[in-house]
PDB file of C-alpha atoms in Angstrom:
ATOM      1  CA  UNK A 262      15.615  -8.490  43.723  1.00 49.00           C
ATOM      2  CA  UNK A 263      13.639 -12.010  42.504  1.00 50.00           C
ATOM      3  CA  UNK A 264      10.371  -9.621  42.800  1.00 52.00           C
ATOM      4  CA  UNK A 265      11.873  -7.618  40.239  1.00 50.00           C
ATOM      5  CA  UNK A 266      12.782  -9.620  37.849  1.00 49.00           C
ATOM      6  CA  UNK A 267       9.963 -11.089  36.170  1.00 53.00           C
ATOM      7  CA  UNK A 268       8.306  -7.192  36.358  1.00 53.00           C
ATOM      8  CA  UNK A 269      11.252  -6.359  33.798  1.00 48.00           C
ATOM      9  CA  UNK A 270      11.325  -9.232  31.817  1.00 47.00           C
ATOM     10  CA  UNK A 271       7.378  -8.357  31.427  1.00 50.00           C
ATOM     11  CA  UNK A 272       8.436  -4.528  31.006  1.00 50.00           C
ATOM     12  CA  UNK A 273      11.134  -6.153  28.129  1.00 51.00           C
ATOM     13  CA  UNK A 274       8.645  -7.629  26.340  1.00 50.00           C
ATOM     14  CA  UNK A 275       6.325  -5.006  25.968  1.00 50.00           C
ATOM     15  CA  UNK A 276       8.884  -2.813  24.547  1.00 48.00           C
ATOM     16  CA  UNK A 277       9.156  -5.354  21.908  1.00 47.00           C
ATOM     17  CA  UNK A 278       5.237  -6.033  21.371  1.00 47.00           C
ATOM     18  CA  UNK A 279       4.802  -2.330  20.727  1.00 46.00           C
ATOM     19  CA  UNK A 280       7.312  -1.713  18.567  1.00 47.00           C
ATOM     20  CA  UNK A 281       6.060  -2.042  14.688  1.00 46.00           C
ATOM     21  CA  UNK A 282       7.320  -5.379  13.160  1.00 44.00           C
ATOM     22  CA  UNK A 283       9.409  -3.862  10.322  1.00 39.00           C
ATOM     23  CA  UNK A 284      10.508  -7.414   8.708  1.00 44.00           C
ATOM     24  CA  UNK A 285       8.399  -7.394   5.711  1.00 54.00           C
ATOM     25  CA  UNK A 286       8.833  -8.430   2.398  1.00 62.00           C
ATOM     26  CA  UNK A 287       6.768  -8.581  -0.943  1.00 68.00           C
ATOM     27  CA  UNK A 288       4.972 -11.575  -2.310  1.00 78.00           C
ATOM     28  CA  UNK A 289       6.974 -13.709  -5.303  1.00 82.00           C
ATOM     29  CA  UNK A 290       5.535 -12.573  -8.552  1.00 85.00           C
ATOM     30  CA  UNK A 291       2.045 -14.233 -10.350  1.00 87.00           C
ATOM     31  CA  UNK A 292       0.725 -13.846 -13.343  1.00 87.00           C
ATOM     32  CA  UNK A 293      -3.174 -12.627 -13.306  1.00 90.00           C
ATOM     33  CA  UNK A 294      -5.886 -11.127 -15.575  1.00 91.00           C
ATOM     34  CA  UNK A 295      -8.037  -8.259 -15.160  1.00 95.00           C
ATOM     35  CA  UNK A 296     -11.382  -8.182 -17.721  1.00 96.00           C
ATOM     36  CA  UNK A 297     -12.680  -4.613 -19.662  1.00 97.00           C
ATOM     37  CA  UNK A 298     -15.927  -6.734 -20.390  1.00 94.00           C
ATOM     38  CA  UNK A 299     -17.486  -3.666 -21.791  1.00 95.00           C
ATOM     39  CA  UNK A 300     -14.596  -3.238 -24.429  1.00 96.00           C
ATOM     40  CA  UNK A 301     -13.906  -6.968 -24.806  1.00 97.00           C
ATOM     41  CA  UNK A 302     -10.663  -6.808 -23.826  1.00 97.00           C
ATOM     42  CA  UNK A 303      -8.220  -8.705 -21.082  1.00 96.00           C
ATOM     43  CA  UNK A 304      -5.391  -7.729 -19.796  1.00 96.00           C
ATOM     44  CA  UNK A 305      -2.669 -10.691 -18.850  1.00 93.00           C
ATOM     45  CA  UNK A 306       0.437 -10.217 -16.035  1.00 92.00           C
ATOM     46  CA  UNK A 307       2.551 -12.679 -16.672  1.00 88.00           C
ATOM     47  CA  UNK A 308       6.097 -13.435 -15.518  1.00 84.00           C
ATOM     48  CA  UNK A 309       8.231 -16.792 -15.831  1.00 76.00           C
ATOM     49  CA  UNK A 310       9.125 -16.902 -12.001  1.00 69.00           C
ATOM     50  CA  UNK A 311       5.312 -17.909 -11.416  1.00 59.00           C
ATOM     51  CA  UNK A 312       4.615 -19.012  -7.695  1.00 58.00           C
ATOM     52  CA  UNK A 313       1.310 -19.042  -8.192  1.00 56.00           C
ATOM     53  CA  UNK A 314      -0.290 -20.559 -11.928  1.00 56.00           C
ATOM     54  CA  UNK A 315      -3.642 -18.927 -11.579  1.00 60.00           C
ATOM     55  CA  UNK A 316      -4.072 -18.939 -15.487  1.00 63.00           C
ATOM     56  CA  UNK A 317      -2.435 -20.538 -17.946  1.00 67.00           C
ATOM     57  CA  UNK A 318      -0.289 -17.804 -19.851  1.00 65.00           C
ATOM     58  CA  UNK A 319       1.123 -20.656 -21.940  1.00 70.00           C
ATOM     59  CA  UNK A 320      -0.783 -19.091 -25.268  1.00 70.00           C
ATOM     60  CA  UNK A 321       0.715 -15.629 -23.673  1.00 70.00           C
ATOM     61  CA  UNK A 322       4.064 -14.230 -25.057  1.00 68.00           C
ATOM     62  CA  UNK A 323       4.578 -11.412 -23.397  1.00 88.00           C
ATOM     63  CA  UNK A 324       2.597  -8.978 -20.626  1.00 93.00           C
ATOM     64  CA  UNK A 325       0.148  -6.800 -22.008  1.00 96.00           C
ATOM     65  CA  UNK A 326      -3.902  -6.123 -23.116  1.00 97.00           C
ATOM     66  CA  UNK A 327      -5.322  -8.620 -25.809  1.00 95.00           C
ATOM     67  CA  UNK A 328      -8.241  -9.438 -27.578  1.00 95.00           C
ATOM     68  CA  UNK A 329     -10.088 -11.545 -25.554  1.00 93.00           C
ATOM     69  CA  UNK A 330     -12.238 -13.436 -28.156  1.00 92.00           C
ATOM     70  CA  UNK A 331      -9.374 -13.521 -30.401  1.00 92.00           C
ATOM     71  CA  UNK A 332      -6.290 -12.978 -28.378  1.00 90.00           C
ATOM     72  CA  UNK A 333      -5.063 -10.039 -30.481  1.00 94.00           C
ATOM     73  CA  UNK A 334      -2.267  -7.932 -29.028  1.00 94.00           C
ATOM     74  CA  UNK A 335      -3.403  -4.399 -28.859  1.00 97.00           C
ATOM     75  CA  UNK A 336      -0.256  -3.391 -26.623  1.00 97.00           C
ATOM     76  CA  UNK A 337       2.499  -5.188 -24.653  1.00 96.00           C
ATOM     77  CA  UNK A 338       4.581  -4.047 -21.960  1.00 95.00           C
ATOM     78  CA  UNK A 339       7.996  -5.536 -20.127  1.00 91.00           C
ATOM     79  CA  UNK A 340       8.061  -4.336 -16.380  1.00 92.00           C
ATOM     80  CA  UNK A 341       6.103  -6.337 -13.275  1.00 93.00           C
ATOM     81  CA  UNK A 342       3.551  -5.119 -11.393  1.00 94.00           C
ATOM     82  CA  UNK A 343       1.388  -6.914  -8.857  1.00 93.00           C
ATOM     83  CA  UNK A 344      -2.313  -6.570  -9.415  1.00 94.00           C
ATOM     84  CA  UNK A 345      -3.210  -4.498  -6.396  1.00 93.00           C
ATOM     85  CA  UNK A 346      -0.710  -1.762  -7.389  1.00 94.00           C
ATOM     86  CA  UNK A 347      -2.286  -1.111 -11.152  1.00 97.00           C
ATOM     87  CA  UNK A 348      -5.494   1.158 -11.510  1.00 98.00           C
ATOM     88  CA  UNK A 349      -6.496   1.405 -14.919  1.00 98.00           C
ATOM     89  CA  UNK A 350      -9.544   3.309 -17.200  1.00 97.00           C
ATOM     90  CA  UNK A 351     -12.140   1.192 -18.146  1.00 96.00           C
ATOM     91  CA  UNK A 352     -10.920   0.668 -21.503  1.00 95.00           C
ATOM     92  CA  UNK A 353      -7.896  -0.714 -19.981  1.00 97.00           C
ATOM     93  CA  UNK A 354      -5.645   1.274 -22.097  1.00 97.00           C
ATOM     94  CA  UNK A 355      -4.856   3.900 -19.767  1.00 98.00           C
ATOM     95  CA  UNK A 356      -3.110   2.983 -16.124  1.00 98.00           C
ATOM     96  CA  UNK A 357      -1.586   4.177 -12.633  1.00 98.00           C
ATOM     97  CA  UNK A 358       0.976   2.529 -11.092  1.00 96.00           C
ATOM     98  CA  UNK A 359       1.243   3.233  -7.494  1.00 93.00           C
ATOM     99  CA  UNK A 360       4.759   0.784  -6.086  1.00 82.00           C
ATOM    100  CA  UNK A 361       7.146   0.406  -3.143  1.00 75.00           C
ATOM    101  CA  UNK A 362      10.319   2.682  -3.326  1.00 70.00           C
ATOM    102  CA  UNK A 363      13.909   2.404  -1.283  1.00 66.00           C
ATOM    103  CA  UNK A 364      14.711   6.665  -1.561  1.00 63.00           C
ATOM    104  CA  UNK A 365      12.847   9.763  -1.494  1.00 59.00           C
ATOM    105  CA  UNK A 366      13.331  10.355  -5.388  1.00 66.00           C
ATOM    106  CA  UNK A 367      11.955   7.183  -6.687  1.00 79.00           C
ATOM    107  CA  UNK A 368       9.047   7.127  -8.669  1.00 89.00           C
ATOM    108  CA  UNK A 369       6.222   6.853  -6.155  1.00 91.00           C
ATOM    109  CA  UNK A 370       2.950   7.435  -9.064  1.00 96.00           C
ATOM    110  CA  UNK A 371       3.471   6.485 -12.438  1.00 97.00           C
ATOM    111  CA  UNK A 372       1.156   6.891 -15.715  1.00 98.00           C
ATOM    112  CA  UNK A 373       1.097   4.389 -18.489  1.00 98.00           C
ATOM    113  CA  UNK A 374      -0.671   4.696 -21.811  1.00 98.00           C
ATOM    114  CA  UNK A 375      -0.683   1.609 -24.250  1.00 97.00           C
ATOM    115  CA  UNK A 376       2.605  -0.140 -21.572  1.00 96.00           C
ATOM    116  CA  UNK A 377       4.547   3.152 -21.865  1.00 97.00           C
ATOM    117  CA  UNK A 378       5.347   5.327 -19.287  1.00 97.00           C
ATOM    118  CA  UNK A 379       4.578   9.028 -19.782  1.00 96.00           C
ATOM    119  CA  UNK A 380       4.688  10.389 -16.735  1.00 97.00           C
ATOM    120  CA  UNK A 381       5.619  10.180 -13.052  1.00 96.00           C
ATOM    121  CA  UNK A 382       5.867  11.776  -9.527  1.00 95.00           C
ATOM    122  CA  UNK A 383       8.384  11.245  -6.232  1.00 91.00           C
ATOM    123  CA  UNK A 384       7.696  11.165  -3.128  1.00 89.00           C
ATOM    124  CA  UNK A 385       9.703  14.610  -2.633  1.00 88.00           C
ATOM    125  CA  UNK A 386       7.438  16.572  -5.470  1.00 92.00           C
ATOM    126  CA  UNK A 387       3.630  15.438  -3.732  1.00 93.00           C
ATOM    127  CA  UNK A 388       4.629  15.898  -0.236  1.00 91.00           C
ATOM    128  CA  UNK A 389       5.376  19.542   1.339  1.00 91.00           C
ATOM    129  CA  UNK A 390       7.611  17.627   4.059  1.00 90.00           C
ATOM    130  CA  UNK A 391       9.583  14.671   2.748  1.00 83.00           C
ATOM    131  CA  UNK A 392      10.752  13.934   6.110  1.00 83.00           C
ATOM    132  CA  UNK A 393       7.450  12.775   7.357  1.00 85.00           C
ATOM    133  CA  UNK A 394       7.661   9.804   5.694  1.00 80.00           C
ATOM    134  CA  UNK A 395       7.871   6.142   7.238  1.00 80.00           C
ATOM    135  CA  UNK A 396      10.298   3.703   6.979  1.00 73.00           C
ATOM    136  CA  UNK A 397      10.305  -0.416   7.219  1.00 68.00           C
ATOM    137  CA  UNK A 398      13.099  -2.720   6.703  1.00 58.00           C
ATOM    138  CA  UNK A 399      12.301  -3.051   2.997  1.00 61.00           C
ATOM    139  CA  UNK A 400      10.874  -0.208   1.650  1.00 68.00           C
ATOM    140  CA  UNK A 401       9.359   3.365   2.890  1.00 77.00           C
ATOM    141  CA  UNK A 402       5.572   4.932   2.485  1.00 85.00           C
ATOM    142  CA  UNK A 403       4.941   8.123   1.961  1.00 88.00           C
ATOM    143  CA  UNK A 404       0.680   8.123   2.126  1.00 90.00           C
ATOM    144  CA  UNK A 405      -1.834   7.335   4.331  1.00 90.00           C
ATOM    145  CA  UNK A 406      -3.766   4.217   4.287  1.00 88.00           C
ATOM    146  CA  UNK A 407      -6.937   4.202   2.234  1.00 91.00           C
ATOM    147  CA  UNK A 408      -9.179   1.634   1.131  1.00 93.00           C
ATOM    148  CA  UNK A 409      -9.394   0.559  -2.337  1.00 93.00           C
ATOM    149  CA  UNK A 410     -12.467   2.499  -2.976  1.00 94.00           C
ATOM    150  CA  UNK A 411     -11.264   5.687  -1.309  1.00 93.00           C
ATOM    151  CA  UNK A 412      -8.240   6.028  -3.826  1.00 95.00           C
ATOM    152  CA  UNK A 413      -9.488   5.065  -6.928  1.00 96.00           C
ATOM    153  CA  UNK A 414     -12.469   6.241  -9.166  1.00 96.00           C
ATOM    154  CA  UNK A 415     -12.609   4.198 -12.371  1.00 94.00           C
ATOM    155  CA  UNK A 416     -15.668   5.527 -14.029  1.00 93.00           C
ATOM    156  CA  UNK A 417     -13.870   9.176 -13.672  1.00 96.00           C
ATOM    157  CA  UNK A 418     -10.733   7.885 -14.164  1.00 96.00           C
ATOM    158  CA  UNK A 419      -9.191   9.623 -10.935  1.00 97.00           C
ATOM    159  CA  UNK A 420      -6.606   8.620  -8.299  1.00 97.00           C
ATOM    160  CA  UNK A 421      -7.133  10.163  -5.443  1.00 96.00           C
ATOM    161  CA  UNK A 422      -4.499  10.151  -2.100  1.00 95.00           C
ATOM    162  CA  UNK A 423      -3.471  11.682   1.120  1.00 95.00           C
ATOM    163  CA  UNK A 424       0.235  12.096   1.248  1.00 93.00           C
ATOM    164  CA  UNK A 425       1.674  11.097   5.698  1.00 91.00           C
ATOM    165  CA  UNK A 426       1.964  14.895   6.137  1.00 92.00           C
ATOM    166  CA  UNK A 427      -1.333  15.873   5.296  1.00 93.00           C
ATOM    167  CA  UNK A 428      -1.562  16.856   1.095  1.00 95.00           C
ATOM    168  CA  UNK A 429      -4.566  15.522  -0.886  1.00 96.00           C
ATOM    169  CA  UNK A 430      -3.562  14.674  -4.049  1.00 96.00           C
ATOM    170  CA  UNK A 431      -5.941  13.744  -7.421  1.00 97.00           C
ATOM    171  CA  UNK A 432      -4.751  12.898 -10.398  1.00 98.00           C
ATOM    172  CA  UNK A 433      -6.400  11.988 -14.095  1.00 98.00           C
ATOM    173  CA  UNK A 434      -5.204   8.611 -14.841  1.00 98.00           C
ATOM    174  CA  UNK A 435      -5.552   9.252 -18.699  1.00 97.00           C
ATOM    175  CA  UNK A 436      -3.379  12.536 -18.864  1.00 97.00           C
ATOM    176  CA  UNK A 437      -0.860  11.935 -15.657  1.00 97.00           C
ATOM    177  CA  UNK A 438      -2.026  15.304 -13.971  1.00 98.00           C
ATOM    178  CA  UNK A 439      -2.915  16.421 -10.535  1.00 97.00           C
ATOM    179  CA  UNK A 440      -5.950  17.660 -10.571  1.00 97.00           C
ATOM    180  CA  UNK A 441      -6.747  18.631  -7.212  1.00 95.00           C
ATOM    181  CA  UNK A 442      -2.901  18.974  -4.574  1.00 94.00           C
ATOM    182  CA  UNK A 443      -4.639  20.700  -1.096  1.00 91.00           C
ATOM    183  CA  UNK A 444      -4.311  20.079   2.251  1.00 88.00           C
ATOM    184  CA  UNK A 445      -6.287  17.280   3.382  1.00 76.00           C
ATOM    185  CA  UNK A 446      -9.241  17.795   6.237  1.00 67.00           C
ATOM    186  CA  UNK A 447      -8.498  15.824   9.238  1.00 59.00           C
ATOM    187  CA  UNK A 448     -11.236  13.653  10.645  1.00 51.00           C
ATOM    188  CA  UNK A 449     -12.316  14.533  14.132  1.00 49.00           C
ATOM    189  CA  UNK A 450     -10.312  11.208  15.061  1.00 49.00           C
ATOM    190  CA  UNK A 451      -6.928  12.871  13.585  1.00 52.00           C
ATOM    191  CA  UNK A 452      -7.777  16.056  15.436  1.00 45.00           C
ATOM    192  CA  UNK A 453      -8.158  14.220  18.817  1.00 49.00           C
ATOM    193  CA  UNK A 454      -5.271  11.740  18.118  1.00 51.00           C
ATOM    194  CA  UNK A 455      -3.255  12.910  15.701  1.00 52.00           C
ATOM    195  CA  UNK A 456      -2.785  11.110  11.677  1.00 50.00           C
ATOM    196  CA  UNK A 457      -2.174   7.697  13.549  1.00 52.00           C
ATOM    197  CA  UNK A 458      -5.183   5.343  12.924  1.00 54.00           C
ATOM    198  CA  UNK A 459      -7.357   3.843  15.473  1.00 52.00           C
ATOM    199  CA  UNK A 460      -6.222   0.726  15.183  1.00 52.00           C
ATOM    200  CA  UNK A 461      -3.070   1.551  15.686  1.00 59.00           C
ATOM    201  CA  UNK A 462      -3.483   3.160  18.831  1.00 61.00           C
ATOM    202  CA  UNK A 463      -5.601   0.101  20.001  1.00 68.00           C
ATOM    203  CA  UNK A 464      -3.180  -2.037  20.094  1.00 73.00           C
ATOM    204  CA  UNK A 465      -0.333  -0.815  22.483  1.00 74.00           C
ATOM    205  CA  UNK A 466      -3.400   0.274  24.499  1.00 76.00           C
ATOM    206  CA  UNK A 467      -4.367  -3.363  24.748  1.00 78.00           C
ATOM    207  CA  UNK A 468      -1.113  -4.547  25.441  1.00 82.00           C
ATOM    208  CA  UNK A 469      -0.551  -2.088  28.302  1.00 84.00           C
ATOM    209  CA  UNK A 470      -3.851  -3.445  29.712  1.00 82.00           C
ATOM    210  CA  UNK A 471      -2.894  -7.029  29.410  1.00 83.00           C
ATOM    211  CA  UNK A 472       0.684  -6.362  31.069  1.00 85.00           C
ATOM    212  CA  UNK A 473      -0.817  -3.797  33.749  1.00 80.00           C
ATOM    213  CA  UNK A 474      -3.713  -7.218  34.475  1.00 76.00           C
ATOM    214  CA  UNK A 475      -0.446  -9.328  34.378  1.00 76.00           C
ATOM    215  CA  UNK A 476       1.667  -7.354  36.925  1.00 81.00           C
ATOM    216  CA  UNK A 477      -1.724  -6.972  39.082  1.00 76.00           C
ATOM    217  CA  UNK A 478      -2.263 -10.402  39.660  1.00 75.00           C
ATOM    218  CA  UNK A 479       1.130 -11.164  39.779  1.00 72.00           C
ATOM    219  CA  UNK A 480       1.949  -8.812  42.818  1.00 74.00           C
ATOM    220  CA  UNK A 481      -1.851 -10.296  44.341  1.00 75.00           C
ATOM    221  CA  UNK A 482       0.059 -13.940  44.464  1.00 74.00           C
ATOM    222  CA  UNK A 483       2.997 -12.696  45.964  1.00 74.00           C
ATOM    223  CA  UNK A 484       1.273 -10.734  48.956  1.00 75.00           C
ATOM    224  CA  UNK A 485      -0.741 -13.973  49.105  1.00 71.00           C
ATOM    225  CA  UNK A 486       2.549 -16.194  49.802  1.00 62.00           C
TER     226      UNK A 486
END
């Protein structure tokens, strides 16, 4: 019976190192800048709750794109939205918001033209099965991961994603609409191992290894004694 037990305390823990860590949360808010060099323009984030003072929005009233030799307001807008969510035109004028949602019907893609919203998509109108979405503790995702660069096209002005159940979606960020919704071709890795990334299946791999090398050497000492 004492054999046993540290074999499924070890078993116990694994269980727990596999398992996803679903107890995540969202930054606090910062205000930021993003530069349209080529049409001299700037466009400034800012909130009040600022965690981080990166710039000074001091001279700022309110969110929006400005001037930037002369700090001109050409538009202004009122909701938040951290940097890494915003992909705009290269005028800076046009934008895609792309933000965490609690339900199925939220708006997952939304389309902004000088701050105002003109259009938007759910979750439940991009994917063909809703129900392959994932969930955390805080919020649920309803594409695959993609780098940066794989999503967004600035020069064309395209967003481009692959929904968790397999639909390839493209959209023009200047008129809000899809111009491309197919089924996505798997890589030869997705073939073999399904849509679950690499990495993700290196990892319990790895831990199985380490606790199958544990229990090894483990059941080596005790023959030993």
């Amino acid at each position: 019976m004492k054999k046993a037990v540290p074999i499924l305390v070890l078993l116990i823990l694994s269980i727990f190192l596999i398992c996803p860590a679903y107890g995540d949360s969202q930054i606090a808010p910062y205000s930021y800048s993003i530069e349209f060099e080529e049409y001299g323009t700037v466009f400034y984030m800012t909130t009040d709750s600022d965690s981080y003072p990166f710039i000074d929005t001091s001279h700022l009233p309110e969110t929006g794109l400005y001037k930037i030799d002369t700090l001109e307001n050409i538009y202004t807008m009122d909701e938040y939205f951290y940097e890494t969510d915003l992909y705009f035109t290269p005028d800076g004028m046009n934008f895609a918001a792309m933000t965490w949602q609690e339900t199925n019907e939220e708006r997952c893609v939304r389309f902004f033209e000088n701050g105002k919203e003109y259009k938007h998509y759910s979750a439940a109108e991009l994917m063909e099965d809703p129900s392959k979405r994932s969930f955390s503790a805080s919020h649920y995702n309803w594409r695959e991961y993609q780098e940066r660069e794989e999503i967004f096209d600035q020069n064309n002005s395209t967003l481009s994603v692959v929904t968790l159940d397999g639909v390839y979606c493209q959209f023009d960020i200047k008129t809000g609409e899809i111009l491309q919704k197919e089924e996505a071709n798997p890589t030869p890795a997705e073939i073999i191992c399904g849509k679950m990334p690499l990495w993700q299946l290196a990892i319990p791999l790895l831990i199985i290894l380490l606790i199958g090398g544990g229990l090894y050497w483990y059941w080596k000492k005790r023959n030993k004694n």
